[in-house]
Amino acid sequence: ITWPVKRQKRDIASPWWMIFPAGVAMSILKLFARSPISIFLKDRNISEALRYLNKCAEQHRAAAWHFNMAFLYAYQGDLKTAVRHYRIGNSLPITADLISKIEDFILHVVENEPEKYQLFFCLGFFNRHIKGDSHQAINDLEKFLRSGDTSKFAKEQELASTWLVELKKEVSSV
């Protein structure tokens, strides 16, 4: 799936769902009602949200389950585990609506918590491998490389640099 829509910087208002149009906000709230993400939103309790997710029986672990796991691991800085869950989630049936909500949610969090700049790495991966938006993946990966401590995510920075070279070749050859 290729997504031609470009993200735009939004004004952040409180509460967080005010940044979305009314219909989108309600969809996001319904998607995350009584969910691990609602636990996360309440007080950023990652361990409780992961515990809640792990109660789900394996046969019911769909793409959304893996994307939730990926986000939570990425938020706490475990990008290797996050990418593994993004890859598994991508191998399962996914709706365009879910893809849009996941991206919007991650973007909202990183815009409000810039110290969680590792989420730009995840957005870059998500846009490249799941959404198929090379241009946005380039933007996200460049933001990741410009942000934060250069030693904190050294392997991911190396990988992001490699992906950028590949993506820029892809984009220039089109």
Coordinates of N, CA and C in Angstrom, one line a residue:
I1 N 0.9 -1.2 0.0 CA 0.0 0.0 0.0 C 0.9 1.2 0.0
T2 N 0.6 2.2 -0.9 CA 1.4 3.4 -0.9 C 0.4 4.5 -0.5
W3 N 0.9 5.4 0.4 CA 0.1 6.5 0.9 C 0.7 7.8 0.4
P4 N 0.0 8.5 -0.5 CA 0.5 9.8 -1.0 C 0.3 10.9 0.0
V5 N -0.5 10.8 1.0 CA -0.8 11.9 1.9 C 0.4 12.3 2.7
K6 N 0.7 13.5 2.8 CA 1.8 14.0 3.6 C 1.2 14.5 5.0
R7 N 2.0 14.2 6.0 CA 1.6 14.6 7.4 C 1.9 16.1 7.5
Q8 N 1.1 16.8 8.2 CA 1.3 18.2 8.5 C 1.5 18.4 10.0
K9 N 2.3 19.4 10.4 CA 2.5 19.7 11.8 C 1.2 20.2 12.3
R10 N 0.8 19.7 13.4 CA -0.5 20.1 14.0 C -0.2 21.0 15.3
D11 N -1.1 21.9 15.6 CA -1.1 22.6 16.9 C -1.5 21.6 17.9
I12 N -0.7 21.5 19.0 CA -1.1 20.5 20.1 C -1.9 21.3 21.1
A13 N -3.1 20.8 21.4 CA -3.9 21.3 22.4 C -4.2 20.3 23.5
S14 N -4.6 20.7 24.6 CA -5.0 19.7 25.7 C -6.5 19.7 25.8
P15 N -7.1 18.5 25.9 CA -6.5 17.2 25.9 C -6.0 16.7 24.6
W16 N -5.2 15.7 24.6 CA -4.5 15.2 23.4 C -5.4 15.0 22.2
W17 N -6.6 14.5 22.4 CA -7.4 14.1 21.2 C -7.9 15.3 20.5
M18 N -7.7 16.5 21.0 CA -8.2 17.8 20.4 C -7.4 18.1 19.1
I19 N -6.3 17.4 18.9 CA -5.5 17.7 17.7 C -6.1 17.0 16.5
F20 N -7.1 16.1 16.7 CA -7.7 15.3 15.6 C -9.1 15.9 15.3
P21 N -9.5 15.8 14.1 CA -10.9 16.1 13.8 C -11.8 15.2 14.6
A22 N -13.0 15.7 14.9 CA -13.9 15.0 15.8 C -14.1 13.5 15.5
G23 N -14.4 13.2 14.3 CA -14.6 11.8 13.9 C -13.4 10.9 14.1
V24 N -12.2 11.5 13.8 CA -10.9 10.8 14.0 C -10.7 10.6 15.4
A25 N -10.9 11.6 16.2 CA -10.7 11.5 17.7 C -11.5 10.4 18.3
M26 N -12.8 10.3 17.9 CA -13.7 9.3 18.4 C -13.2 7.9 18.0
S27 N -12.8 7.8 16.8 CA -12.3 6.5 16.3 C -11.1 6.0 17.1
I28 N -10.2 7.0 17.4 CA -9.0 6.6 18.1 C -9.4 6.3 19.5
L29 N -10.2 7.0 20.1 CA -10.7 6.7 21.5 C -11.3 5.4 21.6
K30 N -12.2 5.0 20.6 CA -12.8 3.7 20.6 C -11.8 2.6 20.4
L31 N -10.8 2.9 19.5 CA -9.8 1.9 19.2 C -9.0 1.5 20.5
F32 N -8.7 2.6 21.3 CA -7.9 2.4 22.4 C -8.6 2.3 23.7
A33 N -10.0 2.3 23.7 CA -10.7 2.2 25.0 C -10.4 0.9 25.6
R34 N -10.2 0.9 26.9 CA -9.9 -0.3 27.7 C -8.8 -1.2 27.0
S35 N -7.8 -0.5 26.7 CA -6.7 -1.2 26.0 C -5.4 -0.9 26.6
P36 N -4.3 -1.6 26.2 CA -3.0 -1.3 26.8 C -2.6 0.2 26.5
I37 N -3.1 0.7 25.4 CA -2.7 2.1 25.0 C -3.4 3.0 26.0
S38 N -4.6 2.7 26.4 CA -5.3 3.6 27.4 C -4.6 3.5 28.7
I39 N -4.0 2.4 29.1 CA -3.2 2.3 30.3 C -2.0 3.2 30.1
F40 N -1.3 3.1 29.0 CA -0.2 3.9 28.7 C -0.5 5.4 28.7
L41 N -1.7 5.8 28.1 CA -2.0 7.2 28.1 C -2.3 7.8 29.5
K42 N -2.9 6.9 30.3 CA -3.2 7.4 31.7 C -2.0 7.8 32.5
D43 N -1.0 7.0 32.5 CA 0.2 7.4 33.4 C 1.5 6.9 32.8
R44 N 1.6 6.5 31.5 CA 2.8 6.0 30.9 C 3.4 4.8 31.6
N45 N 2.5 3.9 32.1 CA 2.9 2.7 32.8 C 3.1 1.6 31.8
I46 N 4.3 1.5 31.3 CA 4.7 0.5 30.2 C 4.5 -0.9 30.7
S47 N 5.0 -1.2 31.9 CA 5.0 -2.6 32.4 C 3.5 -3.1 32.6
E48 N 2.7 -2.2 33.0 CA 1.2 -2.6 33.2 C 0.6 -2.8 31.8
A49 N 0.9 -1.9 30.9 CA 0.3 -2.1 29.5 C 0.8 -3.4 28.9
L50 N 2.1 -3.7 29.0 CA 2.7 -4.9 28.5 C 2.0 -6.1 29.2
R51 N 1.8 -6.1 30.5 CA 1.2 -7.1 31.2 C -0.2 -7.4 30.7
Y52 N -1.0 -6.3 30.4 CA -2.3 -6.4 29.9 C -2.3 -7.0 28.5
L53 N -1.4 -6.6 27.7 CA -1.3 -7.2 26.3 C -0.9 -8.7 26.4
N54 N -0.1 -9.1 27.3 CA 0.4 -10.5 27.3 C -0.7 -11.4 27.8
K55 N -1.8 -10.8 28.4 CA -3.0 -11.7 28.8 C -3.7 -12.2 27.5
C56 N -3.5 -11.6 26.4 CA -4.2 -12.0 25.2 C -3.7 -13.4 24.7
A57 N -4.6 -14.3 24.4 CA -4.2 -15.6 24.0 C -3.5 -15.5 22.6
E58 N -2.5 -16.4 22.4 CA -1.7 -16.3 21.2 C -2.5 -16.3 19.9
Q59 N -3.6 -17.1 19.9 CA -4.3 -17.3 18.7 C -5.1 -16.0 18.3
H60 N -5.2 -15.0 19.3 CA -5.9 -13.8 19.0 C -5.0 -12.6 18.9
R61 N -3.7 -12.9 18.7 CA -2.7 -11.8 18.5 C -2.6 -11.3 17.1
A62 N -3.4 -10.3 16.8 CA -3.5 -9.8 15.4 C -2.5 -8.7 15.2
A63 N -2.5 -8.1 14.0 CA -1.6 -7.0 13.7 C -1.6 -5.9 14.8
A64 N -2.8 -5.5 15.2 CA -2.9 -4.4 16.2 C -2.2 -4.8 17.5
W65 N -2.3 -6.0 17.9 CA -1.6 -6.5 19.1 C -0.1 -6.3 18.9
H66 N 0.5 -6.7 17.8 CA 1.9 -6.6 17.6 C 2.3 -5.1 17.4
F67 N 1.5 -4.3 16.8 CA 1.8 -2.8 16.7 C 1.8 -2.2 18.1
N68 N 0.8 -2.6 19.0 CA 0.8 -2.1 20.3 C 2.1 -2.5 21.1
M69 N 2.5 -3.7 21.0 CA 3.7 -4.2 21.6 C 4.9 -3.4 21.0
A70 N 4.9 -3.3 19.7 CA 6.0 -2.5 19.1 C 6.2 -1.1 19.7
F71 N 5.0 -0.4 19.8 CA 5.1 0.9 20.3 C 5.6 1.0 21.7
L72 N 5.1 0.1 22.6 CA 5.4 0.1 24.0 C 6.9 -0.2 24.1
Y73 N 7.4 -1.2 23.4 CA 8.9 -1.5 23.5 C 9.7 -0.3 23.0
A74 N 9.2 0.3 21.9 CA 10.0 1.5 21.3 C 10.0 2.6 22.3
Y75 N 8.9 2.9 22.9 CA 8.8 4.0 23.9 C 9.8 3.8 25.0
Q76 N 10.0 2.6 25.5 CA 11.0 2.3 26.5 C 12.4 2.2 26.0
G77 N 12.6 2.2 24.7 CA 13.9 2.2 24.1 C 14.4 0.9 23.5
D78 N 13.6 -0.1 23.6 CA 14.0 -1.4 23.0 C 13.5 -1.5 21.6
L79 N 14.3 -0.9 20.7 CA 14.0 -0.8 19.3 C 14.1 -2.1 18.5
K80 N 15.0 -3.0 19.0 CA 15.2 -4.3 18.3 C 13.9 -5.1 18.5
T81 N 13.3 -5.1 19.7 CA 12.1 -5.9 19.9 C 10.9 -5.2 19.2
A82 N 10.9 -3.8 19.2 CA 9.9 -3.1 18.5 C 9.8 -3.4 17.0
V83 N 11.0 -3.4 16.4 CA 11.0 -3.7 15.0 C 10.5 -5.2 14.7
R84 N 10.9 -6.1 15.6 CA 10.4 -7.5 15.4 C 8.9 -7.5 15.4
H85 N 8.3 -6.8 16.4 CA 6.8 -6.8 16.4 C 6.2 -6.1 15.2
Y86 N 6.8 -5.0 14.7 CA 6.3 -4.3 13.5 C 6.4 -5.3 12.3
R87 N 7.5 -6.1 12.2 CA 7.6 -7.0 11.1 C 6.5 -8.1 11.2
I88 N 6.3 -8.6 12.4 CA 5.2 -9.7 12.6 C 3.9 -9.1 12.3
G89 N 3.6 -7.9 12.8 CA 2.3 -7.2 12.5 C 2.1 -7.0 11.1
N90 N 3.1 -6.6 10.3 CA 3.0 -6.4 8.9 C 2.7 -7.7 8.1
S91 N 3.0 -8.8 8.7 CA 2.8 -10.1 8.0 C 1.3 -10.6 8.2
L92 N 0.6 -9.9 9.0 CA -0.8 -10.2 9.3 C -1.8 -9.2 8.6
P93 N -3.0 -9.6 8.5 CA -4.0 -8.7 7.8 C -4.1 -7.3 8.5
I94 N -4.0 -6.3 7.7 CA -4.0 -4.9 8.3 C -5.0 -4.1 7.5
T95 N -5.7 -3.2 8.1 CA -6.6 -2.3 7.4 C -5.9 -0.9 7.3
A96 N -6.3 -0.2 6.3 CA -5.8 1.2 6.1 C -6.1 2.0 7.3
D97 N -7.3 1.8 7.9 CA -7.7 2.6 9.0 C -6.7 2.4 10.2
L98 N -6.3 1.1 10.4 CA -5.4 0.8 11.5 C -4.0 1.5 11.3
I99 N -3.6 1.4 10.0 CA -2.3 2.0 9.7 C -2.3 3.5 10.0
S100 N -3.4 4.1 9.6 CA -3.5 5.6 9.8 C -3.5 5.9 11.3
K101 N -4.2 5.2 12.1 CA -4.3 5.4 13.5 C -3.0 5.2 14.2
I102 N -2.3 4.1 13.8 CA -1.0 3.8 14.5 C 0.0 5.0 14.2
E103 N 0.0 5.4 12.9 CA 1.0 6.4 12.6 C 0.6 7.7 13.3
D104 N -0.7 8.1 13.3 CA -1.1 9.3 14.0 C -0.8 9.3 15.5
F105 N -1.0 8.1 16.1 CA -0.7 8.0 17.5 C 0.8 8.2 17.8
I106 N 1.6 7.5 17.1 CA 3.1 7.6 17.3 C 3.5 9.0 17.1
L107 N 3.0 9.6 16.0 CA 3.4 11.0 15.7 C 3.0 11.9 16.9
H108 N 1.8 11.7 17.4 CA 1.3 12.6 18.5 C 2.3 12.4 19.7
V109 N 2.6 11.2 20.0 CA 3.5 11.0 21.2 C 4.8 11.7 21.0
V110 N 5.5 11.5 19.9 CA 6.8 12.0 19.7 C 6.8 13.5 19.6
E111 N 5.7 14.1 19.1 CA 5.6 15.6 19.0 C 5.5 16.2 20.4
N112 N 4.8 15.4 21.3 CA 4.6 15.9 22.7 C 5.7 15.5 23.6
E113 N 6.5 14.5 23.3 CA 7.6 14.1 24.1 C 8.9 13.9 23.2
P114 N 9.5 15.0 22.8 CA 10.6 15.0 21.9 C 11.8 14.2 22.4
E115 N 11.8 14.0 23.7 CA 12.9 13.1 24.3 C 12.8 11.7 23.9
K116 N 11.6 11.3 23.3 CA 11.4 10.0 22.8 C 11.6 9.9 21.3
Y117 N 12.7 10.6 20.9 CA 13.0 10.7 19.5 C 13.2 9.4 18.8
Q118 N 13.4 8.3 19.6 CA 13.6 7.0 19.0 C 12.3 6.6 18.2
L119 N 11.2 7.2 18.6 CA 9.9 6.9 17.8 C 10.0 7.4 16.4
F120 N 10.9 8.3 16.1 CA 11.1 8.7 14.7 C 11.7 7.5 13.9
F121 N 12.5 6.7 14.5 CA 13.1 5.5 13.9 C 11.9 4.6 13.6
C122 N 11.0 4.4 14.5 CA 9.9 3.5 14.3 C 9.0 4.0 13.2
L123 N 8.8 5.4 13.2 CA 8.0 5.9 12.1 C 8.6 5.7 10.8
G124 N 9.9 5.9 10.7 CA 10.7 5.6 9.5 C 10.5 4.2 9.0
F125 N 10.7 3.2 10.0 CA 10.5 1.8 9.6 C 9.0 1.6 9.2
F126 N 8.1 2.1 9.9 CA 6.7 2.0 9.6 C 6.3 2.5 8.2
N127 N 6.8 3.7 8.0 CA 6.5 4.3 6.6 C 7.2 3.6 5.5
R128 N 8.4 3.1 5.7 CA 9.1 2.4 4.7 C 8.5 1.0 4.4
H129 N 8.4 0.2 5.5 CA 8.1 -1.2 5.3 C 6.6 -1.6 5.4
I130 N 5.8 -0.7 6.1 CA 4.4 -1.1 6.3 C 3.5 -0.2 5.4
K131 N 3.7 1.1 5.4 CA 2.9 2.0 4.7 C 3.4 2.2 3.2
G132 N 4.7 2.0 3.0 CA 5.2 2.2 1.7 C 5.4 3.6 1.2
D133 N 5.6 4.5 2.2 CA 5.8 5.9 1.9 C 7.3 6.3 2.0
S134 N 8.0 6.2 1.0 CA 9.4 6.4 1.0 C 9.8 7.8 1.4
H135 N 9.1 8.8 0.9 CA 9.4 10.2 1.2 C 9.2 10.5 2.7
Q136 N 8.1 10.0 3.3 CA 7.9 10.2 4.7 C 8.9 9.4 5.5
A137 N 9.3 8.2 5.1 CA 10.3 7.4 5.8 C 11.6 8.2 5.8
I138 N 12.0 8.8 4.7 CA 13.2 9.6 4.7 C 13.2 10.7 5.7
N139 N 12.0 11.5 5.7 CA 11.9 12.6 6.7 C 12.0 12.1 8.1
D140 N 11.3 10.9 8.4 CA 11.3 10.4 9.8 C 12.7 9.9 10.2
L141 N 13.4 9.2 9.3 CA 14.7 8.7 9.6 C 15.7 9.8 9.8
E142 N 15.6 10.9 9.0 CA 16.5 12.0 9.1 C 16.2 12.7 10.5
K143 N 15.0 12.8 10.9 CA 14.7 13.4 12.2 C 15.3 12.6 13.3
F144 N 15.2 11.3 13.2 CA 15.8 10.4 14.2 C 17.3 10.6 14.3
L145 N 18.0 10.7 13.1 CA 19.4 10.9 13.1 C 19.9 12.2 13.7
R146 N 19.0 13.3 13.5 CA 19.4 14.6 14.0 C 19.0 14.8 15.5
S147 N 18.3 13.9 16.1 CA 17.8 14.0 17.5 C 18.6 13.2 18.5
G148 N 18.7 13.7 19.7 CA 19.2 12.9 20.8 C 20.6 12.6 20.8
D149 N 20.9 11.7 21.7 CA 22.3 11.2 22.0 C 22.7 10.2 20.9
T150 N 23.9 10.5 20.3 CA 24.3 9.7 19.2 C 24.8 8.3 19.6
S151 N 25.1 8.1 20.9 CA 25.6 6.8 21.3 C 24.4 5.9 21.9
K152 N 23.3 6.5 22.1 CA 22.2 5.7 22.8 C 21.6 4.7 21.9
F153 N 21.4 5.0 20.6 CA 20.9 4.0 19.7 C 21.8 3.8 18.5
A154 N 23.1 3.5 18.8 CA 24.1 3.4 17.7 C 23.8 2.5 16.6
K155 N 23.3 1.2 16.9 CA 23.0 0.3 15.9 C 21.8 0.7 15.0
E156 N 20.8 1.3 15.7 CA 19.7 1.8 14.9 C 20.0 3.0 14.1
Q157 N 21.0 3.9 14.5 CA 21.4 5.0 13.7 C 22.2 4.5 12.5
E158 N 23.0 3.5 12.7 CA 23.7 2.9 11.5 C 22.7 2.3 10.5
L159 N 21.7 1.6 11.0 CA 20.7 1.0 10.2 C 19.9 2.1 9.5
A160 N 19.5 3.2 10.2 CA 18.8 4.3 9.6 C 19.6 4.9 8.5
S161 N 20.9 5.1 8.7 CA 21.7 5.7 7.7 C 21.7 4.8 6.4
T162 N 21.8 3.5 6.6 CA 21.8 2.5 5.5 C 20.4 2.6 4.7
W163 N 19.4 2.7 5.5 CA 18.0 2.8 4.9 C 17.9 4.1 4.1
L164 N 18.4 5.2 4.6 CA 18.3 6.4 4.0 C 19.0 6.4 2.6
V165 N 20.2 5.8 2.5 CA 20.9 5.7 1.2 C 20.0 4.9 0.3
E166 N 19.4 3.8 0.7 CA 18.6 2.9 -0.1 C 17.3 3.7 -0.6
L167 N 16.7 4.4 0.4 CA 15.4 5.1 0.1 C 15.7 6.2 -0.9
K168 N 16.8 7.0 -0.7 CA 17.1 8.1 -1.6 C 17.4 7.6 -3.0
K169 N 18.0 6.4 -3.1 CA 18.2 5.8 -4.5 C 16.9 5.5 -5.1
E170 N 16.0 4.8 -4.3 CA 14.6 4.5 -4.7 C 13.9 5.7 -5.3
V171 N 13.9 6.7 -4.5 CA 13.1 7.9 -4.8 C 13.7 8.6 -6.0
S172 N 15.0 8.7 -6.1 CA 15.6 9.3 -7.3 C 15.4 8.5 -8.6
S173 N 15.2 7.2 -8.5 CA 15.1 6.4 -9.7 C 13.7 6.4 -10.2
V174 N 12.7 6.9 -9.4 CA 11.3 6.9 -9.8 C 11.0 8.1 -10.7

